[in-house]
Each structure stands twice: as C-alpha cells, then as structure tokens.
Short mmCIF file of C-alpha atoms in Angstrom, two decimals:
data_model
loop_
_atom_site.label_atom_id
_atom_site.label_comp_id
_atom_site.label_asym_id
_atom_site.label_seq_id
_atom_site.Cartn_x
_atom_site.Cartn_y
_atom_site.Cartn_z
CA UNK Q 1 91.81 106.28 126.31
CA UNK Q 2 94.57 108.57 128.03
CA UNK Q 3 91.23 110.72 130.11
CA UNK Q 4 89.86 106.57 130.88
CA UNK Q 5 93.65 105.91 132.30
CA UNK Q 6 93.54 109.27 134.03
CA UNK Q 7 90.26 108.63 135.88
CA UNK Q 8 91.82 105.59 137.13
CA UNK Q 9 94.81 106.73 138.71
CA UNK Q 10 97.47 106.77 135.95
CA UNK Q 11 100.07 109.54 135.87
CA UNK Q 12 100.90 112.33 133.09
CA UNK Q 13 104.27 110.48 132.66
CA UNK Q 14 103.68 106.95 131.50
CA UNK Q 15 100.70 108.58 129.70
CA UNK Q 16 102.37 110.60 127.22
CA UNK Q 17 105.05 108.10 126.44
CA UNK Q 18 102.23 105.42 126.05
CA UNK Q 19 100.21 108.17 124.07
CA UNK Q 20 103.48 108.94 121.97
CA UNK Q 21 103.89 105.44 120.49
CA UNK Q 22 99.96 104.68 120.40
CA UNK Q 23 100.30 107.78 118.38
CA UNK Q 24 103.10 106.45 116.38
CA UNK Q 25 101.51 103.38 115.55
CA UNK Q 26 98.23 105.01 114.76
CA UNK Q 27 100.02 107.15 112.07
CA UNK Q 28 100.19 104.33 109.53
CA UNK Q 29 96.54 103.96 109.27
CA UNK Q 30 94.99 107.36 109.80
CA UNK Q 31 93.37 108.15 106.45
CA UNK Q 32 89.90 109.55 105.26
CA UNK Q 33 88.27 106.35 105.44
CA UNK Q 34 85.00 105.69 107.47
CA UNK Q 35 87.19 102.84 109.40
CA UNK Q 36 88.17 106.33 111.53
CA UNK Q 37 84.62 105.74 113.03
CA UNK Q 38 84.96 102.44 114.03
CA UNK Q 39 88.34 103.36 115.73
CA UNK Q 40 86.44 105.82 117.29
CA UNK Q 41 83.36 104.47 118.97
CA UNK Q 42 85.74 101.08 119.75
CA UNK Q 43 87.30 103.73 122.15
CA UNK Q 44 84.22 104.77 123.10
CA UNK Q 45 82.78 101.70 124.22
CA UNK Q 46 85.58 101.14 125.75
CA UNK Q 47 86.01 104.25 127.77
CA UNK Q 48 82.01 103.64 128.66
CA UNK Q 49 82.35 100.64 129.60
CA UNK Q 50 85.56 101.81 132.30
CA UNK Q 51 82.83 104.39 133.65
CA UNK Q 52 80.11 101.80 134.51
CA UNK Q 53 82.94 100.00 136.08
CA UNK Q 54 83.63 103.20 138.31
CA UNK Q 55 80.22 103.79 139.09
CA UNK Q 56 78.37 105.75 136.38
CA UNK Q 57 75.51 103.31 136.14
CA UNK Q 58 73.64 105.23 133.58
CA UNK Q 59 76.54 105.93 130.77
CA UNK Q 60 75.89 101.90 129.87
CA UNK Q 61 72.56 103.16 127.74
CA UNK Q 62 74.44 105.20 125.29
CA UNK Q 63 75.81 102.05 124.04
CA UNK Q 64 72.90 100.48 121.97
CA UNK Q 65 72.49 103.92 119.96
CA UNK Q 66 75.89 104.19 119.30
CA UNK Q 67 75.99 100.36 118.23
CA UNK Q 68 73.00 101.40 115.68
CA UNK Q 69 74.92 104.33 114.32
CA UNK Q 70 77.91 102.24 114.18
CA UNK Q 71 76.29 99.46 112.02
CA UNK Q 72 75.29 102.26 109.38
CA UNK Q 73 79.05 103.88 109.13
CA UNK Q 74 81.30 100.83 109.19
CA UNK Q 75 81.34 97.60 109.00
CA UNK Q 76 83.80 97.44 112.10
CA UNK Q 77 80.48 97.49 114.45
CA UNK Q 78 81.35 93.63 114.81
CA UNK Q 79 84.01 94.82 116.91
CA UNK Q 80 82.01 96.96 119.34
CA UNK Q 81 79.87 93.45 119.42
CA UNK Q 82 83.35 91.74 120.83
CA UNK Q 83 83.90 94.63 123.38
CA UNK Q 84 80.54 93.96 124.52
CA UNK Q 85 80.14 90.54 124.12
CA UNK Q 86 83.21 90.00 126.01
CA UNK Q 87 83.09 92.47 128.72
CA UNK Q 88 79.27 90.82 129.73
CA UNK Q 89 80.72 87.45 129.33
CA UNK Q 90 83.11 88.20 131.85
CA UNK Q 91 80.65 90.07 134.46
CA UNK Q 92 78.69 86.68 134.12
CA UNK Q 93 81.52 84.54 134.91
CA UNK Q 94 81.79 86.39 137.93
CA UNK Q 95 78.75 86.85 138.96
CA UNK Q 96 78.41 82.87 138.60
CA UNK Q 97 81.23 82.31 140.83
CA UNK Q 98 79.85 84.96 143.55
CA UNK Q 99 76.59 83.35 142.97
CA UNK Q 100 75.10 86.67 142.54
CA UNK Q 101 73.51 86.35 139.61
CA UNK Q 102 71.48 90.26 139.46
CA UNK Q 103 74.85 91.48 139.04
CA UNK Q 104 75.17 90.50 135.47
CA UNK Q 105 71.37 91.17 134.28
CA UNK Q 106 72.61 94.85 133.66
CA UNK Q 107 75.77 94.09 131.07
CA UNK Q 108 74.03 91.28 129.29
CA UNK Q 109 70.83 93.36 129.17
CA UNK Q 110 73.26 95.96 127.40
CA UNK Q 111 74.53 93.36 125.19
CA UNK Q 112 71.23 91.95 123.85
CA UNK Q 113 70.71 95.36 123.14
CA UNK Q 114 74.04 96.28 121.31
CA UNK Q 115 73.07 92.79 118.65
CA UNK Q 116 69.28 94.33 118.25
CA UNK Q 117 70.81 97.65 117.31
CA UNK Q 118 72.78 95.97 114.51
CA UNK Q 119 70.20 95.80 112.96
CA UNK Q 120 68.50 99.16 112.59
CA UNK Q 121 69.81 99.54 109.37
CA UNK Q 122 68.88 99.40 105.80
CA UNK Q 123 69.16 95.57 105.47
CA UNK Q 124 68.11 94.63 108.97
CA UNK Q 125 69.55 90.96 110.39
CA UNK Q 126 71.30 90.58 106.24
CA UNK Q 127 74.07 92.69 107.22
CA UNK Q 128 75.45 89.36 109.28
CA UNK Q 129 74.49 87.76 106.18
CA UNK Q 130 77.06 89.65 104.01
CA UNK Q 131 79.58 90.08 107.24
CA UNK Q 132 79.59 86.25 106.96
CA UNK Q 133 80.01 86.30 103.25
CA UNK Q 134 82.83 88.75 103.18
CA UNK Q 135 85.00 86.83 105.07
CA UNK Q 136 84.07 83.44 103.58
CA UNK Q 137 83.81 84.43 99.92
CA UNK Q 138 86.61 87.30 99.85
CA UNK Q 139 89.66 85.21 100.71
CA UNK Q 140 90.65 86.56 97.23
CA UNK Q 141 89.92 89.90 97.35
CA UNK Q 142 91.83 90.00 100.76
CA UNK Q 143 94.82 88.65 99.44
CA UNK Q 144 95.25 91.35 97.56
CA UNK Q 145 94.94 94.21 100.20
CA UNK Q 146 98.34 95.39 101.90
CA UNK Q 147 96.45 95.96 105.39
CA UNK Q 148 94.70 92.23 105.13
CA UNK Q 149 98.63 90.65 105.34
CA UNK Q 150 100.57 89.82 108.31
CA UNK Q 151 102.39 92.44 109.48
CA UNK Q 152 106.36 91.76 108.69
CA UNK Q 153 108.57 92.50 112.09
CA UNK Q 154 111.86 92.50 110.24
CA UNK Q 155 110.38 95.87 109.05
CA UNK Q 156 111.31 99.40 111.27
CA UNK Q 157 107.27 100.14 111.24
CA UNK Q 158 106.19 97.18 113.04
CA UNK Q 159 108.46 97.12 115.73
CA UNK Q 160 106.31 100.23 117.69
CA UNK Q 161 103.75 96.88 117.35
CA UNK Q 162 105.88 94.73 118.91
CA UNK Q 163 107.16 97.13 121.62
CA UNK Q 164 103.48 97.67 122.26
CA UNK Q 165 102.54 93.97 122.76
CA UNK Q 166 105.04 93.15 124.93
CA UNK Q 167 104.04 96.04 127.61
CA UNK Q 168 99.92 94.98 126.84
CA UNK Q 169 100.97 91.63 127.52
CA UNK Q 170 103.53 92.44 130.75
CA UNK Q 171 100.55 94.41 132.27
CA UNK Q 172 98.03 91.00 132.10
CA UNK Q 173 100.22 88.97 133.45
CA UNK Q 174 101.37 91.34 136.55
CA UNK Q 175 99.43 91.39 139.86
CA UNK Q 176 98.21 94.42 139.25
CA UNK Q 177 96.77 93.76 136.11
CA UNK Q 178 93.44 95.64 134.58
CA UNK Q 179 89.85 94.32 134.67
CA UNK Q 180 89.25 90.59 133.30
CA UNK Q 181 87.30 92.23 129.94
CA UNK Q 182 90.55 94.18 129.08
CA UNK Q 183 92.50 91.88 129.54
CA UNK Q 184 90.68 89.58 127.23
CA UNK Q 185 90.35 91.95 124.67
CA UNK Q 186 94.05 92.91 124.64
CA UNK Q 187 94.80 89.09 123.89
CA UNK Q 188 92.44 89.36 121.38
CA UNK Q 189 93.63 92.35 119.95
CA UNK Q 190 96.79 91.50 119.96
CA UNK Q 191 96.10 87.75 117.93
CA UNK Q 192 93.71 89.80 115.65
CA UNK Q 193 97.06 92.08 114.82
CA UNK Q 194 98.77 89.27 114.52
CA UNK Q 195 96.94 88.11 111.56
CA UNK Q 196 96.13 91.26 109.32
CA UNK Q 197 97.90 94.54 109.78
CA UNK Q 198 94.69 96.69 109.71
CA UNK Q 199 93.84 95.42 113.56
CA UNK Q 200 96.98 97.21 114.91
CA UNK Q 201 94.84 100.53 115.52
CA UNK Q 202 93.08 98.28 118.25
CA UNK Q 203 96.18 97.39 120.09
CA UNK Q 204 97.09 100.74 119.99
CA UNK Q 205 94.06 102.32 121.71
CA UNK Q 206 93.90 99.49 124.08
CA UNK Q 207 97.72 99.84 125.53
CA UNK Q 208 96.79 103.36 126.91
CA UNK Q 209 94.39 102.42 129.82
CA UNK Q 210 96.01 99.05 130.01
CA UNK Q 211 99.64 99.61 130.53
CA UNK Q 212 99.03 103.32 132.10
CA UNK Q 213 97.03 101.71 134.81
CA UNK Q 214 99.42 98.63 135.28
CA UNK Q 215 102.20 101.59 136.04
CA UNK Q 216 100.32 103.15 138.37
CA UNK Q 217 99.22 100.49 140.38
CA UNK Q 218 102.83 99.23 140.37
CA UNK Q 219 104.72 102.25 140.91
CA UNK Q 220 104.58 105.12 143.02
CA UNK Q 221 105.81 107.54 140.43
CA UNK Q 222 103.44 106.66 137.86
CA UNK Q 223 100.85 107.94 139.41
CA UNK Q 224 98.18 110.93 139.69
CA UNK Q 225 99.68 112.10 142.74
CA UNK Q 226 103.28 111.92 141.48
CA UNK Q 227 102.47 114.84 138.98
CA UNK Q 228 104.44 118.04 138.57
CA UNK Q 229 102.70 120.88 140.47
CA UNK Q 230 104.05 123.27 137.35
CA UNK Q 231 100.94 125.08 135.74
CA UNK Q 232 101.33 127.22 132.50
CA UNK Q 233 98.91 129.71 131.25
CA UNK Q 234 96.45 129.11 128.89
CA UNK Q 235 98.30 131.89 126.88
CA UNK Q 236 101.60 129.96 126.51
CA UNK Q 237 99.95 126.57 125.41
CA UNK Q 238 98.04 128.01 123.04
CA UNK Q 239 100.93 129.81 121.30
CA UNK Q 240 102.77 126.95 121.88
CA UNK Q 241 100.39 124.68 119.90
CA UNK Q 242 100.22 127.27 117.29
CA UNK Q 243 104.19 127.15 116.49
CA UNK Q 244 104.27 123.53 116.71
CA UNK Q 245 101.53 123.54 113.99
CA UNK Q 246 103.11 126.14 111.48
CA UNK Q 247 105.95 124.04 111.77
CA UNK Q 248 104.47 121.23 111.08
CA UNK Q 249 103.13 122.76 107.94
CA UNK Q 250 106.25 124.75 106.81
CA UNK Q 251 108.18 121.34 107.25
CA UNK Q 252 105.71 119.32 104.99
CA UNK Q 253 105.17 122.45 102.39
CA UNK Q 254 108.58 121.29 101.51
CA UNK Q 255 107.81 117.38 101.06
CA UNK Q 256 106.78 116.57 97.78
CA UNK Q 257 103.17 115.36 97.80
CA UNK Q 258 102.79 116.20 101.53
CA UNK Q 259 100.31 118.95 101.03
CA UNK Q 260 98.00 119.30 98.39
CA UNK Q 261 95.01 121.72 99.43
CA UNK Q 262 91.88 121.43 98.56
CA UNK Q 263 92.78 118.45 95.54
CA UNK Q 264 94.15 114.97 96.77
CA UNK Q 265 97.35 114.26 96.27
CA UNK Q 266 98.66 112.35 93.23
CA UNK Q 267 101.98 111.20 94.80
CA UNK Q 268 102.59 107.76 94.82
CA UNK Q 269 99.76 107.27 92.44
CA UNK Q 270 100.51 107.56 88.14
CA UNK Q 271 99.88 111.47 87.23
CA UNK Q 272 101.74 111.44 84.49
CA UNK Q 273 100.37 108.38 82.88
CA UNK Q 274 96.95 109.32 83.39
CA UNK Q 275 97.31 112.75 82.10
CA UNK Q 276 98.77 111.71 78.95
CA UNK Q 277 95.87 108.33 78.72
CA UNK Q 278 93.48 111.57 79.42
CA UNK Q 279 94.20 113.67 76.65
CA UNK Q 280 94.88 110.66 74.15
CA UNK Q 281 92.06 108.42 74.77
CA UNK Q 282 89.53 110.16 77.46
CA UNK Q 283 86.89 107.42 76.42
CA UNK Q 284 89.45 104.52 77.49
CA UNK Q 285 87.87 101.26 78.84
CA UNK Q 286 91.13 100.76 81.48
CA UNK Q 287 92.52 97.72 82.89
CA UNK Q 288 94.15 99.02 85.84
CA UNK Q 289 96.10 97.82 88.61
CA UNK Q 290 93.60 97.23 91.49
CA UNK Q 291 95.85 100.29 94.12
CA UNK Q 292 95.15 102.51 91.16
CA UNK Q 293 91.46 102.09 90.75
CA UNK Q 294 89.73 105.11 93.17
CA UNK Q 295 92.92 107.84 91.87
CA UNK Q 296 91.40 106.78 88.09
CA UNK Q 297 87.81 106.94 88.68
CA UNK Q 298 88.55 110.22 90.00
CA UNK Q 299 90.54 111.28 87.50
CA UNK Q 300 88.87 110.09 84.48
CA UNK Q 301 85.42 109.96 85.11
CA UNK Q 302 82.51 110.34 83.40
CA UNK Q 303 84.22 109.58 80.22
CA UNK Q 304 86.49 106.99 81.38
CA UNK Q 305 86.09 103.65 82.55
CA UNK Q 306 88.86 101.51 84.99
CA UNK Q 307 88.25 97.45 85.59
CA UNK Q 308 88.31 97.97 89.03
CA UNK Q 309 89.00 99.89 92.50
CA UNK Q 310 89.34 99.08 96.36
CA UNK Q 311 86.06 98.45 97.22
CA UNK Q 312 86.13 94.32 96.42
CA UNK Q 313 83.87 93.03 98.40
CA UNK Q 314 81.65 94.58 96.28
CA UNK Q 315 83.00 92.61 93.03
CA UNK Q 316 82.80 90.02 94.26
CA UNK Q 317 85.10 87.07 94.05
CA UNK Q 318 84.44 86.10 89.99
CA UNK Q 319 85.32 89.58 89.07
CA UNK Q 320 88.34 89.44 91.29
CA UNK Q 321 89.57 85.94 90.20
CA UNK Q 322 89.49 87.66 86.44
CA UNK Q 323 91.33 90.46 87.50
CA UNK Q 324 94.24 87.78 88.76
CA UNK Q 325 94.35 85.69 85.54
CA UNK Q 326 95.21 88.70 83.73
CA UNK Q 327 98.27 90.59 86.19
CA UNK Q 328 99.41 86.78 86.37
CA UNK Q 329 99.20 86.40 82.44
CA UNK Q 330 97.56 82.85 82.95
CA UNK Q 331 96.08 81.15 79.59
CA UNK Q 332 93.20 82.91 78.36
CA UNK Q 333 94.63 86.47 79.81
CA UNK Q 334 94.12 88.15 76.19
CA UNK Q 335 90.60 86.72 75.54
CA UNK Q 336 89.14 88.34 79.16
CA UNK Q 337 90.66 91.61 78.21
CA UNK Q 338 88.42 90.96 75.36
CA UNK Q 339 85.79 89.50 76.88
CA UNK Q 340 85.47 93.01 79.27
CA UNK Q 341 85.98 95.34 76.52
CA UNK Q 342 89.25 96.97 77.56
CA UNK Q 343 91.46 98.77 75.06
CA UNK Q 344 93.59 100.29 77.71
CA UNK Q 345 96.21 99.23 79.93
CA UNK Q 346 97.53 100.87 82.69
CA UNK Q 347 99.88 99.38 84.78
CA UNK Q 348 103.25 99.39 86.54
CA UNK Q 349 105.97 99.12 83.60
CA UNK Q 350 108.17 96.52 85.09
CA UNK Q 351 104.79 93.75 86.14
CA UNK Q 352 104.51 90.12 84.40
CA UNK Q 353 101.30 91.97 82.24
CA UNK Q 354 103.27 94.92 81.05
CA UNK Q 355 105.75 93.01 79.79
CA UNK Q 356 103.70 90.50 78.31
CA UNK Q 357 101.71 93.24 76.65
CA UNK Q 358 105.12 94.39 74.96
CA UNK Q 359 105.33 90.82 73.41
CA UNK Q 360 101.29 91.02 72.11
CA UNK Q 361 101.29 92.74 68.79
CA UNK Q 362 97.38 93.11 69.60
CA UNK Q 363 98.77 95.84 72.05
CA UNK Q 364 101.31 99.07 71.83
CA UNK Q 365 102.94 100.47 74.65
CA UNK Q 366 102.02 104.19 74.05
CA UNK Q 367 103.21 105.72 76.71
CA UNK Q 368 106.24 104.97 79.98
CA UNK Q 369 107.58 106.44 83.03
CA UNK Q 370 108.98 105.19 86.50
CA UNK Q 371 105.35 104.59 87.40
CA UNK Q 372 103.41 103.48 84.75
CA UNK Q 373 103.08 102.39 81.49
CA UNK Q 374 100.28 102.85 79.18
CA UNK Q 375 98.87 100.27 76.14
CA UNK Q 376 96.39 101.22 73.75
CA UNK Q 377 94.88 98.15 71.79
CA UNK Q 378 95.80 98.07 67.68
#
C-alpha cells in the first residue's frame, strides 16, 4: 500500500504517519492465523489493480492465480471477488458513459476469471455453497466470537478506527479524490467495519493509498517532490533497525507472557487449571469454555477430550446451540452434560455454570484460581 501511494505521487511524510496508525490498527489483529493471507493478497489486488491503472497492462493476469490460491488458504477470497467485482463494475460504468465499450472487455474479462478460479479447489462451485451457509446458519456461532461484534468507540482501541474513517472518508469526498473503485471500496470497507470488528484490517490497508494520494494531490508538501534530500548509509539503517529490534525484545523479555520461544504462550489462557485437570484426570471428557478450546486440545491431547474450540463453523449450529444451554444453565443443562459424556468442567470460576455447578451435588469443584475453576463429576 505505502510503495502503491508512492508510485502515485504521495510523499514520505503523510506516508509514515498514515503507515504509523494503519500499523496501529493492524496490531490488534495480527496473529498466526491464515486470515494473514487474505490481508495479504487483498493488498495485492489492490496494489495490481493501481498498476493496470498506471499502465502495466500485463500485471492484471496474475490476478486469477492468485484468486485460485486464495480460495485454498482462506475463506476471505470473497473479498478479493469485491475488489474485483467492484473495480470492473466501475470501468464499465465508465466505459458506458464514454460509449467506449472495448475499454471494459479487459477488467470484466479479469473478473470472470477471478469467480472461475474460485473454484479450483477441492470442492469446486460448493465452496459458495458453504460461504452461503456460514453466514446464514452461523448467526450463533458468530455471536459468540469477540471479532464478529461491533466494534465499541467508547473504547481507547477503536478510536485509531475512527480517526482512520474520518480521513478515508474526507479524501472521497474532496476534489481530488482517488479512483471511483477505491472509493467504493473504502465505503464499503468502512460499513463492513462497522458491523464486525474483524473487517478493520481492510480499512486499514485501504487508508494508505487513499488518504496519501488525497494529500498529495491537495498539498504541495505532501508530495514526492517535497522530500528531504538527506540520504543515510545503508550501514546506519541497518544498525539502526538492529537496536530498535533488541529493544524491542529486551522490553517484552520483561512482560509476562510476551515471549515464549519456541512453545505458545499460556498467558491469558488457564495454565494452572489445566496442569492440575492434567495430572488428576488426563482422560477427562472437558466441557470447556468455547476461548479455551484450541489452548486444551493442545494441551491435553491425545488423552484428553474438550466439547469444543474456535473453529464453529465446523460444529455447526446444533452443537453450538448445546454449548449455550449449558454456560446459560437453561432447563435440561445437567442432562446434555450427560447426554455428551462430560465429567469435567472447566470454566471461568465466577460464570452462571460454575456457580451452578457448586449448587449440583452431581459435581465437585476440585480445583480454583483467578482463571479457572475445575469440576470433576461424583
């Protein structure tokens, strides 16, 4: 995004302090989760995309492949199908009112293309199928993921959201605003944000090139030319990039749970409670809570068994309806802990179910700590 905004005029200064708070707001959501793709190739589509539009005719043909390996790493492909769907939409608008028809073949060509490539994957055309069913179906299973809620602005870590926004949304509505496809997708982006947290990454990426370029064509100073003659050797930045790194690594060394080598990191997840449910009952058929579910499968697998983990569209909306009986306690809680064979609880010690599990003389709370508690069936 900042070498797309660089090829189009923008200056080093509104880049970095653009880059600095896409940077910011990317920090929330970085994690090793194949979503990083999809991040990713949305930038590179987009970055493509601004090189056809600049006159590199034949950079438009690395999108299909890319939309193929796309569909087979993350689901998020559907949004490469919006940055192309909407980006040849908008070339045939134009085209229509130039009455120039030929010069939309290209981008709709590309686009056709992008929807065939989809589909070069295991299931073929069914991966719309369960796209559609995902989104239908797992209402539940949503509700229940942090990233799938709206994100709350009377909180300090969405204003770099709303700060963002407001220059995307300055930049469309100036005279010198970008292309007609980015500005589209920056509305879109931003509505999409609007409505589940996990979309911010895309308003992020997309306020580089969008407000960097609005600067630049705006103001004098914000541009290529404006840059600082000052050069430093290759030397210097490289030591320089070295200290900021040991830094970096000496100041988390002394956060707790900031570094963990080559083992994830148990903070914020119940160590404790697991270790003792380990050595106690290492055969345990666990009822967890659902933010717990990968750190347990990792923990006490092959021996161990947990109710459930992140992955819930793959549950499936019975499964997760269950799972919300028994946190709520609703009638018939005790009979599906039954019903699934658990004769383990583990669970925060201060939830509706832990404390209803203190009341059940079918259960004993075995073990309890800040973070968790642990019940072993009679």
């Amino acid at each position: 995004m900042y070498a797309l905004a660089r090829q189009a005029g923008a200056g080093t200064k509104p880049l970095v302090a653009l880059v600095l708070l896409s940077t910011i707001m990317l920090a929330f959501f970085v994690t090793v989760r194949p979503q990083m793709f999809t991040w990713l190739l949305f930038a590179a589509f987009i970055y493509i995309i601004g090189r056809y539009e600049r006159g590199a005719r034949l950079a438009l043909w690395a999108l299909p492949p890319l939309m193929a390996l796309w569909a087979n790493m993350h689901l998020g492909f559907v949004y490469g199908l919006v940055v192309v769907g909407v980006w040849s939409a908008t070339k045939a608008a134009e085209a229509a009112l130039r009455r120039d028809i030929a010069q939309a073949r290209q981008p709709v060509v590309i686009a056709l293309l992008c929807v065939l490539a989809t589909m070069l994957n295991p299931h073929g055309p069914a991966i719309f199928t369960y796209l559609a069913q995902y989104f239908v179906a797992g209402r539940t299973e949503r509700s229940l993921i942090q990233e799938w809620q709206r994100p709350y602005f009377a909180l300090n870590v969405c204003w770099p959201l709303l700060i963002a926004s407001v220059l995307i949304l300055l930049s469309v509505v100036s005279r010198n605003r970008p292309k007609l496809y980015l500005c589209v997708l920056a509305v879109i982006a931003i509505g999409l944000s609007a409505q589940a947290a996990r979309n911010i990454p895309f308003v992020a990426l997309l306020l580089v090139p969008i407000a960097g370029c609005a600067a630049a064509d705006r103001w004098r100073g914000a541009r290529r030319e404006a840059d600082s003659h000052l050069r430093v050797s290759t030397a210097f930045a490289g030591a320089f990039a070295i200290a900021v790194g040991a830094f970096v690594l000496i100041m988390s060394s002394h956060l707790h749970g900031a570094l963990s080598g080559l083992d994830p990191s148990s903070a914020s997840y119940p160590a404790r409670a697991t270790a003792y449910l380990k050595e106690h009952e290492p055969r345990a058929r666990v009822f967890n809570s659902y933010d717990w579910g990968g750190y347990l499968i990792y923990e006490l697998a092959p021996e161990g068994r947990v109710f459930i983990d992140g992955r819930a569209d793959v549950y499936g909306p019975a499964l997760m309806n269950d799972y919300i009986d028994v946190v709520m306690t609703r009638p018939g809680w005790q009979a599906l802990l039954d019903q699934y064979g658990a004769n383990a609880v583990l669970f925060p010690p201060n939830t509706l179910l832990s404390v209803a599990l203190r009341q059940d003389p079918a259960w004993q709370e075995a073990y309890m700590d800040s973070d968790a508690s642990v019940f072993l069936k009679r």
